[in-house]
PDB file of C-alpha atoms in Angstrom:
ATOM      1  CA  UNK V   1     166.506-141.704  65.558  1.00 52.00           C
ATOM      2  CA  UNK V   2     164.258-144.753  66.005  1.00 54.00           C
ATOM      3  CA  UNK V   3     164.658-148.543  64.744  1.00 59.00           C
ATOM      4  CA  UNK V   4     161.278-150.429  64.360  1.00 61.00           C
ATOM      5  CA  UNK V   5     160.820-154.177  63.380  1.00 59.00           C
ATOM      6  CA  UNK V   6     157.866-154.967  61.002  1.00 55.00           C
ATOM      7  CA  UNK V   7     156.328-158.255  60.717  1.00 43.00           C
ATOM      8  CA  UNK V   8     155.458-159.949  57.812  1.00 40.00           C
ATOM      9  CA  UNK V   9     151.553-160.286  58.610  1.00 41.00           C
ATOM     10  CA  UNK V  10     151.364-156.533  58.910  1.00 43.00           C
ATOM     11  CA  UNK V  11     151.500-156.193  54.692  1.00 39.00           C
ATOM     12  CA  UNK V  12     147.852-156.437  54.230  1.00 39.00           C
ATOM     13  CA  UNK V  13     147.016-154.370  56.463  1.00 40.00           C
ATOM     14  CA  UNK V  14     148.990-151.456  55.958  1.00 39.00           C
ATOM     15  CA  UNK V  15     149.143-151.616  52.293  1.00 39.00           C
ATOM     16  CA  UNK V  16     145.525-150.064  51.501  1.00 36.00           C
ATOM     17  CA  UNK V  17     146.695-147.247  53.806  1.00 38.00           C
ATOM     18  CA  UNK V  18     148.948-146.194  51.054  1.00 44.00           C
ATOM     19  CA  UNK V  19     145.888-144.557  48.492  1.00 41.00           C
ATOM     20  CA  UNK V  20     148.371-142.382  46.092  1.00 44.00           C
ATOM     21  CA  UNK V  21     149.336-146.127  44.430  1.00 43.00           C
ATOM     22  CA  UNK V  22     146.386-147.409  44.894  1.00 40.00           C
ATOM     23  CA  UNK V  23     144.198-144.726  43.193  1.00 42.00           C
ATOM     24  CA  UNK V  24     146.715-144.919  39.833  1.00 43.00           C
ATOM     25  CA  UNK V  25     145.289-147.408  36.581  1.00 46.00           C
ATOM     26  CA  UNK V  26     146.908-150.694  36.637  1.00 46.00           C
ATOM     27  CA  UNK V  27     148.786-149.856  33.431  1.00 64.00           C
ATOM     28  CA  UNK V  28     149.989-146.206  34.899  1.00 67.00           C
ATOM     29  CA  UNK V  29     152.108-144.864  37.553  1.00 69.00           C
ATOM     30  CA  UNK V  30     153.562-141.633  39.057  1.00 60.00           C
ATOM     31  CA  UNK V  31     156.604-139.001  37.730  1.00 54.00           C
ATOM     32  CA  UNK V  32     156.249-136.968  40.699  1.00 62.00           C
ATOM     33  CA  UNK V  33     152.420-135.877  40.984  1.00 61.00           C
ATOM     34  CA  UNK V  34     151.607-136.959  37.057  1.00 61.00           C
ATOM     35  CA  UNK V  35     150.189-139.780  35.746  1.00 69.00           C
ATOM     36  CA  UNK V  36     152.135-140.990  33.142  1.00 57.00           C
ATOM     37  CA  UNK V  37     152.070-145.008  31.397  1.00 71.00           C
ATOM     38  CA  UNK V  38     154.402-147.264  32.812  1.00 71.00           C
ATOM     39  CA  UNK V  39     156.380-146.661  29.260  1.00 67.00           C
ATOM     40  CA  UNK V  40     156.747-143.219  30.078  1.00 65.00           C
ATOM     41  CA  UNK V  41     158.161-143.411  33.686  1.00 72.00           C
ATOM     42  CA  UNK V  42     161.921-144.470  32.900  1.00 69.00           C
ATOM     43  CA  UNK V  43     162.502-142.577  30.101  1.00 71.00           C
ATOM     44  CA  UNK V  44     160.855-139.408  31.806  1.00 68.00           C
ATOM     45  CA  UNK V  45     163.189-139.837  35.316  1.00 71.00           C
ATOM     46  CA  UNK V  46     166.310-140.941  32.505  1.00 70.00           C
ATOM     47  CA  UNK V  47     165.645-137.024  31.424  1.00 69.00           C
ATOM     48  CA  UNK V  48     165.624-135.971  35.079  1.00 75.00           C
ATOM     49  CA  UNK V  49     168.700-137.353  35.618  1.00 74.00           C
ATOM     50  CA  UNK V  50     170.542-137.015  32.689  1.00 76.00           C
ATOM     51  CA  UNK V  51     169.828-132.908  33.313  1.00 76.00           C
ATOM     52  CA  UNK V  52     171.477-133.151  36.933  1.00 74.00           C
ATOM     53  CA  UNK V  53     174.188-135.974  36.757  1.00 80.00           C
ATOM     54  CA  UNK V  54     176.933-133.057  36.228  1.00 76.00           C
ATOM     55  CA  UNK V  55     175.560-130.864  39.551  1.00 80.00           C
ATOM     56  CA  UNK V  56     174.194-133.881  41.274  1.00 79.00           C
ATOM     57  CA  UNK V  57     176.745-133.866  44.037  1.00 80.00           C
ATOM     58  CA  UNK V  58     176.615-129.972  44.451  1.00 83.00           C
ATOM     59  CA  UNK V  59     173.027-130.232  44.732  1.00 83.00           C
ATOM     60  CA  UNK V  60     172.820-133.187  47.691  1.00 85.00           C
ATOM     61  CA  UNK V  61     175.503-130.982  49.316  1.00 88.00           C
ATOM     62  CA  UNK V  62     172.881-127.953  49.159  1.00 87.00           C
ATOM     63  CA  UNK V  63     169.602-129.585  49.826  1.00 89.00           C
ATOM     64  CA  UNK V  64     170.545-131.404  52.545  1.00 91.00           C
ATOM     65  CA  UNK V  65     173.099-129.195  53.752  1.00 90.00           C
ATOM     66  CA  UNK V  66     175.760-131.974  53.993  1.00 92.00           C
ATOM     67  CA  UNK V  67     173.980-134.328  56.113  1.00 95.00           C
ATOM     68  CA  UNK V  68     173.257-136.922  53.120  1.00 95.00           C
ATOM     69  CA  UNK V  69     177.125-137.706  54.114  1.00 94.00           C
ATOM     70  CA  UNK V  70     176.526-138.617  57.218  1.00 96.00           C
ATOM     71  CA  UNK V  71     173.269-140.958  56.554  1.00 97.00           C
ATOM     72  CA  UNK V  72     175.682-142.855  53.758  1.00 96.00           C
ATOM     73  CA  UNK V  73     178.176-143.509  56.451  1.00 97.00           C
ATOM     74  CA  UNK V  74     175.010-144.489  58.559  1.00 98.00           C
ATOM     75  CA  UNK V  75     174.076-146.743  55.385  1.00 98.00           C
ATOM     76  CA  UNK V  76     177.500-148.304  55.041  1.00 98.00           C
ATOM     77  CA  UNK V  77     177.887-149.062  59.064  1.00 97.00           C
ATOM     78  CA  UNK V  78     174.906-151.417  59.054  1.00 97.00           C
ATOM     79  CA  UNK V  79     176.338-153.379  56.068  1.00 97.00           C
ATOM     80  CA  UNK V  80     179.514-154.217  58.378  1.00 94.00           C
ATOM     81  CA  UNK V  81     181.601-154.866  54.641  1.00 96.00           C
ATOM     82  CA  UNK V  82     183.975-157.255  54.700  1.00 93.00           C
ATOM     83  CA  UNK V  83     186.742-158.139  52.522  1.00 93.00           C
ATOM     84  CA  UNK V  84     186.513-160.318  49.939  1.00 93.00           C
ATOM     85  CA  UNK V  85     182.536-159.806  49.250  1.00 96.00           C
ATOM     86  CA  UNK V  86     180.273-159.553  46.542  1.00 97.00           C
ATOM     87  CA  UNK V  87     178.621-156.472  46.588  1.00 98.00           C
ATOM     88  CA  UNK V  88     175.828-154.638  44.627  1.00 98.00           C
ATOM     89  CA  UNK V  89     175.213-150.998  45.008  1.00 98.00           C
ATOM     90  CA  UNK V  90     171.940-150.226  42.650  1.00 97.00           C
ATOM     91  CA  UNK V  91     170.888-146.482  41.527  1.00 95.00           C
ATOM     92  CA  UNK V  92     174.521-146.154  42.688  1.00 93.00           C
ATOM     93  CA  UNK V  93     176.116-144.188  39.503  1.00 88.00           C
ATOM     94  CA  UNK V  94     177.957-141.447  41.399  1.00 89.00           C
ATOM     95  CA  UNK V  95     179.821-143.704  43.011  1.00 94.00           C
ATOM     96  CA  UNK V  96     179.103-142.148  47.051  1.00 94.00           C
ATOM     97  CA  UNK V  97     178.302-144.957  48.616  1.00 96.00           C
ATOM     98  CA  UNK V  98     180.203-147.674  46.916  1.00 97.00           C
ATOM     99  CA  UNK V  99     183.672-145.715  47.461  1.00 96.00           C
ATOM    100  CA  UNK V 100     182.559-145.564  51.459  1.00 96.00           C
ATOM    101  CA  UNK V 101     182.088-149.249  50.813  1.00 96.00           C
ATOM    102  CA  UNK V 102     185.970-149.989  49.467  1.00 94.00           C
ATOM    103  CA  UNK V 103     186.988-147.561  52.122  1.00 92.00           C
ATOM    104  CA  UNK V 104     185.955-149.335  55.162  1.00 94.00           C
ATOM    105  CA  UNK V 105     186.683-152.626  53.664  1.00 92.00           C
ATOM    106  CA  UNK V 106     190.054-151.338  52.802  1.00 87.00           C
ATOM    107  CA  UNK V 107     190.736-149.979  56.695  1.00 85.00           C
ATOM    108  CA  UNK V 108     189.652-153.976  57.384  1.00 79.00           C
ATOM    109  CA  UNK V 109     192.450-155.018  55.452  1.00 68.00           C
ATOM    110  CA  UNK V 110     195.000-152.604  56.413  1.00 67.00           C
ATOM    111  CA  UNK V 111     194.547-154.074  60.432  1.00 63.00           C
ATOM    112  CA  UNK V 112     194.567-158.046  58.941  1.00 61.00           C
ATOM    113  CA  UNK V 113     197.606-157.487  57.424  1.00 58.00           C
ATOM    114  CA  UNK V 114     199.391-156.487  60.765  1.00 54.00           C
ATOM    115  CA  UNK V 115     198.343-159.895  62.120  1.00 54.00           C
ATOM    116  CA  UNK V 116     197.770-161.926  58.617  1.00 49.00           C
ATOM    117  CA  UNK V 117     200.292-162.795  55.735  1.00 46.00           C
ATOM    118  CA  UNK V 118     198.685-160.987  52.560  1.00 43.00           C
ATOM    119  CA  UNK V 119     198.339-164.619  51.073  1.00 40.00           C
ATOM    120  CA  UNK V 120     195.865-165.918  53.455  1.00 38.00           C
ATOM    121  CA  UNK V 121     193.349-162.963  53.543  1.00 43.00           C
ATOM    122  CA  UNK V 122     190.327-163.630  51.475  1.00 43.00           C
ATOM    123  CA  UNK V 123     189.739-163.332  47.764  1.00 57.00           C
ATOM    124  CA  UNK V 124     189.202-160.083  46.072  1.00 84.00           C
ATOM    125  CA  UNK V 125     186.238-157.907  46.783  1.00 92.00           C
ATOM    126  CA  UNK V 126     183.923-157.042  43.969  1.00 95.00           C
ATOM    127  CA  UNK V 127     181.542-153.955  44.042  1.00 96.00           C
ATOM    128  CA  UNK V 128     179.311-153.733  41.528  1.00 97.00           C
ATOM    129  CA  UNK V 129     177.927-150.063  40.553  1.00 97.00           C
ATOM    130  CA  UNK V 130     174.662-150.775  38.872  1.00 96.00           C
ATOM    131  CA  UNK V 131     172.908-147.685  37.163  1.00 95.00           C
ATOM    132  CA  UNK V 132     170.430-147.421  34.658  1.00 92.00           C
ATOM    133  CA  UNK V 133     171.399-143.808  33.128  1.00 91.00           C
ATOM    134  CA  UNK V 134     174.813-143.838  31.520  1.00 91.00           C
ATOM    135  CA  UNK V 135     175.600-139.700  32.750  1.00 91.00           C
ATOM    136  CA  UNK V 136     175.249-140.903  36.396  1.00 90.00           C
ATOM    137  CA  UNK V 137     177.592-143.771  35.775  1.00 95.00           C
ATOM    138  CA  UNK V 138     180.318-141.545  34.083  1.00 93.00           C
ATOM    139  CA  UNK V 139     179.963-139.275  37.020  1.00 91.00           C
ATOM    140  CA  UNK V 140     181.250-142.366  39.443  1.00 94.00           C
ATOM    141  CA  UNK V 141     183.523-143.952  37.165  1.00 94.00           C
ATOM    142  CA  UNK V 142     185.161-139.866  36.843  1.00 92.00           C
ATOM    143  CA  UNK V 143     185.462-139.328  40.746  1.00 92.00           C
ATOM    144  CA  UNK V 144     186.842-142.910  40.611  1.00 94.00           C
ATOM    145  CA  UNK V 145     189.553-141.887  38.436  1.00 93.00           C
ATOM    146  CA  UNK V 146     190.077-138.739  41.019  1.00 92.00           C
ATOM    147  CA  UNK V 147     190.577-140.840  44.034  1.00 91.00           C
ATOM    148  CA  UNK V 148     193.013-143.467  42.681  1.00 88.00           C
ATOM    149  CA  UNK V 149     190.593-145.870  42.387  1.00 87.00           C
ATOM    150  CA  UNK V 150     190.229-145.450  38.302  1.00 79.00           C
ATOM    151  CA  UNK V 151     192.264-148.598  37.798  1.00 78.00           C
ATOM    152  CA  UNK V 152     190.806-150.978  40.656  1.00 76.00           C
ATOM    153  CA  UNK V 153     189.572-154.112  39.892  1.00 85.00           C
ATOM    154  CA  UNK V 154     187.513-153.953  43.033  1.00 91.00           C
ATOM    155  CA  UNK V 155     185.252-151.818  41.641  1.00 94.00           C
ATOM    156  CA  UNK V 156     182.642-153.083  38.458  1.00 95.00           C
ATOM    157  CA  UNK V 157     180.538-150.066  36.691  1.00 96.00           C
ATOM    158  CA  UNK V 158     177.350-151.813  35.047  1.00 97.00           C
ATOM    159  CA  UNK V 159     174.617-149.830  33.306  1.00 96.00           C
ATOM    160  CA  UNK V 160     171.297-151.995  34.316  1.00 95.00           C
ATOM    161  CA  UNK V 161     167.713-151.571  35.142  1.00 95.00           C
ATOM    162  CA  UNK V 162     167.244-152.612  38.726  1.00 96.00           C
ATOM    163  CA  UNK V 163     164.043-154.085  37.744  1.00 95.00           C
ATOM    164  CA  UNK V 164     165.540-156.689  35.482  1.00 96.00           C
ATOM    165  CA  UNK V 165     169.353-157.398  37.054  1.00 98.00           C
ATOM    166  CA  UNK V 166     171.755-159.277  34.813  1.00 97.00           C
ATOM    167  CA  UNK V 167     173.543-161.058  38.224  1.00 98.00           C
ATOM    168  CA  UNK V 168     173.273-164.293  39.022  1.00 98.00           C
ATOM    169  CA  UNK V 169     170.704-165.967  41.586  1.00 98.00           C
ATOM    170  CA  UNK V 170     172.549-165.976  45.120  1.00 98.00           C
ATOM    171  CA  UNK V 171     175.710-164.094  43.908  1.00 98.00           C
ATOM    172  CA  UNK V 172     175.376-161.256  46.404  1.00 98.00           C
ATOM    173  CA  UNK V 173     176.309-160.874  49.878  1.00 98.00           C
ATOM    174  CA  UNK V 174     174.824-157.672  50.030  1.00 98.00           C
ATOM    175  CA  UNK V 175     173.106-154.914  48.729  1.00 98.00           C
ATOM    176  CA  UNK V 176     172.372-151.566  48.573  1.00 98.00           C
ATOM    177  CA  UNK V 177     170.433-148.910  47.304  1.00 98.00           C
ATOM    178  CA  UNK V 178     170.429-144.971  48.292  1.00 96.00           C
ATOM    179  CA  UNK V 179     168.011-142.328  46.788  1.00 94.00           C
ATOM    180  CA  UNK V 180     167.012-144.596  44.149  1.00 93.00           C
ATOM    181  CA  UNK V 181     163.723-146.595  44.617  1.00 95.00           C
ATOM    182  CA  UNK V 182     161.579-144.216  44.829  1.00 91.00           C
ATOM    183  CA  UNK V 183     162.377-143.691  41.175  1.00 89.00           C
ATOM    184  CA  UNK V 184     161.605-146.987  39.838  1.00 92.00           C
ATOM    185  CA  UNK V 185     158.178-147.832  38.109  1.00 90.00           C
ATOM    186  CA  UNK V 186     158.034-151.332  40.263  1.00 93.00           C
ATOM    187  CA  UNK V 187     159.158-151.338  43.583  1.00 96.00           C
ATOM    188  CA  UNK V 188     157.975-154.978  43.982  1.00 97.00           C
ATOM    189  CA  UNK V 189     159.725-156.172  41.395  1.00 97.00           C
ATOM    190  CA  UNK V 190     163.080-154.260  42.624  1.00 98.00           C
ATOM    191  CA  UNK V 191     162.522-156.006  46.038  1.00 98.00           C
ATOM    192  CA  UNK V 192     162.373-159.499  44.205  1.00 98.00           C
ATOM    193  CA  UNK V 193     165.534-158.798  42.008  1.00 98.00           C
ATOM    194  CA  UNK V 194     167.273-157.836  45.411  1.00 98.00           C
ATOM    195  CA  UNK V 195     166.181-160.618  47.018  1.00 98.00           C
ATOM    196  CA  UNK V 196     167.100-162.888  44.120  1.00 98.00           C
ATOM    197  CA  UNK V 197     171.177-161.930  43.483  1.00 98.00           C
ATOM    198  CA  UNK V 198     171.291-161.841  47.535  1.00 98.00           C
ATOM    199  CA  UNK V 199     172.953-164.957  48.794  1.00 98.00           C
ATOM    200  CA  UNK V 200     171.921-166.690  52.284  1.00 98.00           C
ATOM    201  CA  UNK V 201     172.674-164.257  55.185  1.00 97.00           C
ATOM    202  CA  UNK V 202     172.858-161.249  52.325  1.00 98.00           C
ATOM    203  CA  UNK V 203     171.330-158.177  53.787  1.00 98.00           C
ATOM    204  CA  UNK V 204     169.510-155.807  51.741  1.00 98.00           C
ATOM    205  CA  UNK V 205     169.680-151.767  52.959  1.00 98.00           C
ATOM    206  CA  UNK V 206     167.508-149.079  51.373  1.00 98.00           C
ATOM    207  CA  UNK V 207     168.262-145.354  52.445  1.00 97.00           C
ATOM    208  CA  UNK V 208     165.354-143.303  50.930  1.00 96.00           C
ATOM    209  CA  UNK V 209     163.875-139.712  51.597  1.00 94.00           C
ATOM    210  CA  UNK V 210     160.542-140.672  53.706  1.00 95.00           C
ATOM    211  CA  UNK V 211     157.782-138.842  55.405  1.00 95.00           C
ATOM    212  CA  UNK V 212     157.908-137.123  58.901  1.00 95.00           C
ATOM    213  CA  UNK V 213     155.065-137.078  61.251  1.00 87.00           C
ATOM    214  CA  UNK V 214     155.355-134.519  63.506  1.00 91.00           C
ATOM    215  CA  UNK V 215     153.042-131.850  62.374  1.00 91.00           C
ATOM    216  CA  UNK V 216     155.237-128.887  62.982  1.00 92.00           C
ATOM    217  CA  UNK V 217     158.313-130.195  61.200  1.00 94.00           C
ATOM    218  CA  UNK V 218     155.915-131.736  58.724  1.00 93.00           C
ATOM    219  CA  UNK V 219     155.082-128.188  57.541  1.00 93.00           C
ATOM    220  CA  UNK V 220     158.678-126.490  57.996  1.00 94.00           C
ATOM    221  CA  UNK V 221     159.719-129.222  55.990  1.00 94.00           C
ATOM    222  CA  UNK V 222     157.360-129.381  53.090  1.00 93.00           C
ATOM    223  CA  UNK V 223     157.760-125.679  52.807  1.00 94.00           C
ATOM    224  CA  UNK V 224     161.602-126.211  53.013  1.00 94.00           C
ATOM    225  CA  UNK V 225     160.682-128.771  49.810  1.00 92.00           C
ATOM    226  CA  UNK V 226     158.490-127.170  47.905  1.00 92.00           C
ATOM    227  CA  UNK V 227     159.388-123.582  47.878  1.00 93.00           C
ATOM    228  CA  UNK V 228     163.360-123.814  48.623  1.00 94.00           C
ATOM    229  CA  UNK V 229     164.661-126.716  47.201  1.00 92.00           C
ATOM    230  CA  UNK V 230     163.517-126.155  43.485  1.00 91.00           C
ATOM    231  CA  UNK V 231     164.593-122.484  43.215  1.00 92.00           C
ATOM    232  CA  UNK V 232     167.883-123.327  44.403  1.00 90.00           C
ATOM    233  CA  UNK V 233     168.037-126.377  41.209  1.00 87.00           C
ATOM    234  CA  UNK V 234     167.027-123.341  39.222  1.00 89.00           C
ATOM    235  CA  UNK V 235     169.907-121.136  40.369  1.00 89.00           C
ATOM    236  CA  UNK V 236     172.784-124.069  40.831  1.00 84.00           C
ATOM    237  CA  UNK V 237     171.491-126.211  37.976  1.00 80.00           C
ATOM    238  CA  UNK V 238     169.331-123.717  35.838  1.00 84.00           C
ATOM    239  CA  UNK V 239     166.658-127.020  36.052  1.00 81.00           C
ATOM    240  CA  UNK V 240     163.714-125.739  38.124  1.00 88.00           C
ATOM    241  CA  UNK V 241     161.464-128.789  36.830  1.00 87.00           C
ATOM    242  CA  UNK V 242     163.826-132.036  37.836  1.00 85.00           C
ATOM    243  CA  UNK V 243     164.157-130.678  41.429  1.00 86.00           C
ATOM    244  CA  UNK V 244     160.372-130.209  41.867  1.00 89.00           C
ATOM    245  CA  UNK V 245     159.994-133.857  40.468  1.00 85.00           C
ATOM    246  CA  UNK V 246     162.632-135.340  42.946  1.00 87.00           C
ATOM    247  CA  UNK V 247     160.357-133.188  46.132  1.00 89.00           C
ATOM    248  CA  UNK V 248     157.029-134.720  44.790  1.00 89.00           C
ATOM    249  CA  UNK V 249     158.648-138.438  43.978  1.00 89.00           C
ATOM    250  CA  UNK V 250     159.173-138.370  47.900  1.00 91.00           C
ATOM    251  CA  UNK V 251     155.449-137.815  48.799  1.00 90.00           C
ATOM    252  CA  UNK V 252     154.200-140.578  46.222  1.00 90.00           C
ATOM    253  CA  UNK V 253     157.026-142.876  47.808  1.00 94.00           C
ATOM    254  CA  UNK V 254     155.137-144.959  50.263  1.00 95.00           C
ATOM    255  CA  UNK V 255     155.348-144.248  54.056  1.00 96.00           C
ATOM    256  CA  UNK V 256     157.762-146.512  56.555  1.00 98.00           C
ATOM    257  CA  UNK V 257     155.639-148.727  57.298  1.00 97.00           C
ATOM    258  CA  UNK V 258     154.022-149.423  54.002  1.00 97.00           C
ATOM    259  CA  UNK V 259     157.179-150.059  52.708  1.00 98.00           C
ATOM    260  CA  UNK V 260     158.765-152.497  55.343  1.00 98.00           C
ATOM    261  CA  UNK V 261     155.943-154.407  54.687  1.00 98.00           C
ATOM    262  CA  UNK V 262     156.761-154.573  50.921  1.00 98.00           C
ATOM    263  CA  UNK V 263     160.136-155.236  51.713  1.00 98.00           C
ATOM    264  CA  UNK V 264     158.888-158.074  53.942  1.00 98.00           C
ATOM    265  CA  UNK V 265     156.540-159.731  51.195  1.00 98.00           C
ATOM    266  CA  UNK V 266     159.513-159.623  48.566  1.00 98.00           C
ATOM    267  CA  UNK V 267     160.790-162.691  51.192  1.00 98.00           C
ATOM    268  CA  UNK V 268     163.146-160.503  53.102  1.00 98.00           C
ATOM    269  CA  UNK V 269     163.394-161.236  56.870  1.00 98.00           C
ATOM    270  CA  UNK V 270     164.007-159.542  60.192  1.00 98.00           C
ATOM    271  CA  UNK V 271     162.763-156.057  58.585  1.00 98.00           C
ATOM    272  CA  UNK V 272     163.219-153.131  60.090  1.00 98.00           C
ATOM    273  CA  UNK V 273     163.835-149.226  59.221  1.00 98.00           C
ATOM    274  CA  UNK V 274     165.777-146.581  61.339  1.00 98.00           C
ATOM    275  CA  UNK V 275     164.030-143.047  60.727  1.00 97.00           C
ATOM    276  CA  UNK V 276     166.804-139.749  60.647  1.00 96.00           C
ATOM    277  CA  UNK V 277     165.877-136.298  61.303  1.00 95.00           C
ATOM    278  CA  UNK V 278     162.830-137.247  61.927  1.00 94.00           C
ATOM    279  CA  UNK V 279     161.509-139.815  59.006  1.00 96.00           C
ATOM    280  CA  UNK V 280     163.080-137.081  56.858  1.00 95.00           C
ATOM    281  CA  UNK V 281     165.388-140.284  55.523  1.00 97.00           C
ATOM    282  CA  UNK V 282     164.994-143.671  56.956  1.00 98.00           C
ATOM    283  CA  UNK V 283     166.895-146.791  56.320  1.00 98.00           C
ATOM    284  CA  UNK V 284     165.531-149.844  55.890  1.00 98.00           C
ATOM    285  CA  UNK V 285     167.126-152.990  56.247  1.00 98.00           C
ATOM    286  CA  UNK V 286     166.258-156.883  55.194  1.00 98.00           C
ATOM    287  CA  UNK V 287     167.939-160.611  55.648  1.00 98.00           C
ATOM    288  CA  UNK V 288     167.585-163.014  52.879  1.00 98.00           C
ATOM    289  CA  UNK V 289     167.533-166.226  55.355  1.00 96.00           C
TER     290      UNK V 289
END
């Protein structure tokens, strides 16, 4: 593992380092290694995951063999939830990391109560599940219903576009998003709508498939991503296409660095990213001060 902090100042200067974005027409963007228009990208990656809501936990269990468990936990740690917050998980449908959420801020409660009447803990905890495709929300709400948690008012399913958030300014004290910008036509404007619903002190955390630098595990892994990963979608999922976009989404998804510095110009401060298994995943983390 490493944590690195990124200044501000270093934006301009990594950003032209990043040539897949830069090489696209202003009015076009990527779906994996295509070109498509802008119009095309979010109802081509609605298709993608329409076609694997139903598998999609069976398939994160197989690619990653279990380890994208551990990295959520990893996710959820540097929150530090709290009861009674305002929370947004975004690209969240499944519910995965919004459950670990309620959990820890649950196991909070349970040790106030030994030394706090139930009156004076603090108000109700909201977490919001924001996704834009419907499937991946009935997924969540589903395992919701599984663990108990079908009936909670803690827990608020919202189908939005994380580009254009319906939550107030300054309404969040934190938020979240886990495999999911990567997917988005506008990263910067995904940054600004975080930064926006944050509140004061809110802390923005992105967990995100990256790029790995050392050359030897650069090449086990891109063979492990381009030869394994979508065979196994087409055996498990019978959807061979999907699982090759989600590999090549990863390599148009701009390096660490590039991206802390994105994160950075959004407004976000004290940036930094923690790289696991090697920059295979890294999270990156922001304060709205």
């Amino acid at each position: 593992m490493s944590v690195r902090m990124v200044a501000r100042r270093l934006g301009s200067k990594l950003l032209p380092r990043f040539a897949p974005a830069a090489t696209l027409h202003s009015h076009a963007t990527s779906f994996g290694f295509k070109e498509v228009n802008e119009e095309e990208k979010s109802q081509l990656v609605g298709n993608v995951f329409t076609k694997v809501a139903s598998n999609y936990d069976i398939m994160n269990d197989l690619m990653s063999g279990g380890l994208h468990r551990l990295w959520k936990d990893r996710l959820v740690s540097k929150l530090s939830p709290f009861p009674g917050m305002k929370h947004l998980d975004v690209a969240g449908g499944t519910g995965d990391v919004a459950f670990r959420i309620l959990e820890t801020i649950n196991s909070v409660n349970r040790r106030a109560k030994e030394d706090t009447r139930e009156d004076d803990l603090q108000e109700e905890t909201q977490i919001y599940v924001c996704d834009i495709n419907p499937n991946m929300l009935n997924v969540g709400k589903k395992r919701a219903q599984e663990r108990g948690l079908g009936d909670l008012g803690s827990l608020v399913w919202v189908e939005g576009d994380a580009e254009k958030l319906t939550f107030k300014d300054d309404s969040m004290d934190g938020y979240t998003i886990a495999f999911g910008i990567r997917n988005v036509t506008h990263i910067g404007k995904v940054l600004a709508e975080a930064y926006r619903v944050l509140k004061k002190g809110g802390r923005f955390l992105c967990l995100e498939l990256s790029h790995v630098d050392t050359p030897v595990f650069k090449q086990l892994y891109d063979y492990y991503s381009f030869s394994v990963i979508p065979v196994v979608g087409e055996l498990v999922a019978g959807d061979r296409d999907s699982y090759q976009y989600l590999v090549e989404s990863v390599r148009r998804f701009p390096p660490q660095e590039v991206f802390a510095s994105m994160i950075a110009d959004a407004g976000f401060q004290k940036v930094e990213y923690e790289n696991l298994v090697g920059g295979v995943v890294a999270i990156h983390s922001g304060l709205k001060i």
